[in-house]
mmCIF file of C-alpha atoms in Angstrom:
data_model
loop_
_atom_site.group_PDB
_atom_site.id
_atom_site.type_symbol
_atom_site.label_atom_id
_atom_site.label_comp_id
_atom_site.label_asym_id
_atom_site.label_seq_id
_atom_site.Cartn_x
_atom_site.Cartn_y
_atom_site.Cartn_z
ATOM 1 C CA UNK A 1 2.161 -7.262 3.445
ATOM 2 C CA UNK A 2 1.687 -9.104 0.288
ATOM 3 C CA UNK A 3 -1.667 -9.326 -1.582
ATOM 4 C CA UNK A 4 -3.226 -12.639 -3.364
ATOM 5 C CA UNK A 5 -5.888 -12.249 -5.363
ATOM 6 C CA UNK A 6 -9.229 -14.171 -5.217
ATOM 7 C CA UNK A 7 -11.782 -15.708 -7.628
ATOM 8 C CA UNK A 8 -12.726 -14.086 -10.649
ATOM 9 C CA UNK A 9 -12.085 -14.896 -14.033
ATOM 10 C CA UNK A 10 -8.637 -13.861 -16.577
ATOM 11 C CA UNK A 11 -11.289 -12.060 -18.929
ATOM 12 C CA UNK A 12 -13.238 -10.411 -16.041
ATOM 13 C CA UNK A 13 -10.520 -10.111 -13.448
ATOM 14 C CA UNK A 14 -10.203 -10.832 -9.819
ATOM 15 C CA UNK A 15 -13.420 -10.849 -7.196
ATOM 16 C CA UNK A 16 -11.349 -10.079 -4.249
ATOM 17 C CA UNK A 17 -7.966 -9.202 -2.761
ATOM 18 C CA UNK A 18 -6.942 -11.391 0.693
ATOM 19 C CA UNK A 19 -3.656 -11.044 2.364
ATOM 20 C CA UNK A 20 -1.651 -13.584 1.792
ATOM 21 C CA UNK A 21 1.733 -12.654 3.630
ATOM 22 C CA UNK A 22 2.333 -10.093 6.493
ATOM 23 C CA UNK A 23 5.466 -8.970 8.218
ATOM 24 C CA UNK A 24 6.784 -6.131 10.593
ATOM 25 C CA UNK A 25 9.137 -3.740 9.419
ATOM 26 C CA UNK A 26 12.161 -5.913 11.164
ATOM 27 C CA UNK A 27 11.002 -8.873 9.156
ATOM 28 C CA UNK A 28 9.422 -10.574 12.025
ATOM 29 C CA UNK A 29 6.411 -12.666 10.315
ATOM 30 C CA UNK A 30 2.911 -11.749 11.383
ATOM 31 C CA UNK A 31 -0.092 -14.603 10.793
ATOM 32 C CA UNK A 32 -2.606 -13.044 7.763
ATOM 33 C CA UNK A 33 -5.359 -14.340 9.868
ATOM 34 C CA UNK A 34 -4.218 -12.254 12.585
ATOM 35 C CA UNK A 35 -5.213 -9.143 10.215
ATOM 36 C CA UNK A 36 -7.481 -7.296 8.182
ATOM 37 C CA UNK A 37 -7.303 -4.237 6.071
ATOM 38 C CA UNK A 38 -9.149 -1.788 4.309
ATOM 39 C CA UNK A 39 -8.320 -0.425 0.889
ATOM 40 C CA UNK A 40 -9.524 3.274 -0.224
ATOM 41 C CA UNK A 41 -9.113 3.739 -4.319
ATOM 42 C CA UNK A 42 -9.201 7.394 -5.347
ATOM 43 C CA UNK A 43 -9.889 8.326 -9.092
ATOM 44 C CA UNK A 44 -7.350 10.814 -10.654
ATOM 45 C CA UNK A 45 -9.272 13.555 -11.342
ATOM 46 C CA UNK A 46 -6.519 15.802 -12.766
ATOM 47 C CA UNK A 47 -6.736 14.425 -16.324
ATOM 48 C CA UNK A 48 -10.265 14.467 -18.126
ATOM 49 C CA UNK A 49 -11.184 11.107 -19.284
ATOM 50 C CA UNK A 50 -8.039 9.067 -17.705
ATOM 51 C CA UNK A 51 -8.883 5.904 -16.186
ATOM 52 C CA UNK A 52 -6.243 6.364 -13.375
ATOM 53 C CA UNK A 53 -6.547 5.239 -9.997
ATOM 54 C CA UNK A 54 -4.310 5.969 -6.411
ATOM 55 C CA UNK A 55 -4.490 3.313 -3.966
ATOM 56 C CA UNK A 56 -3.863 3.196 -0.464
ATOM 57 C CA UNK A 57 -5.236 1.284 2.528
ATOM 58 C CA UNK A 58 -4.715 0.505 6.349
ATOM 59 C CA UNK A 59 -4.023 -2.543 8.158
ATOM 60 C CA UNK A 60 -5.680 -3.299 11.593
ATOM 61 C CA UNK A 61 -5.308 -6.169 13.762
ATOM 62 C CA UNK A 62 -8.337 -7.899 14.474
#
């Protein structure tokens, strides 16, 4: 899948992430609308004072 973002400004960044492409893993194209996903950010704890993030998520059809 393939992320646009959404509204925000340059200086303050983007409000929101929608998909904006989708696709099985033999290429066959699946509809965005036909999906919706969740994304769970994790701070990296390992270094004091880093402002390091790991990102993952999960796609469901709706």
């Amino acid at each position: 899948m393939r992320l646009q973002l959404r509204g925000g400004t340059r200086h303050e960044g983007p409000e929101a992430f929608e998909l904006s492409d989708a696709w099985l893993q033999d290429g066959t194209p699946v509809p965005p609308d036909a999906l919706t996903f969740k994304l769970n950010t994790l701070a990296d704890r390992r270094h004091s004072g880093s402002h390091y993030w790991i990102d993952s998520g999960s796609v469901y059809l709706k």
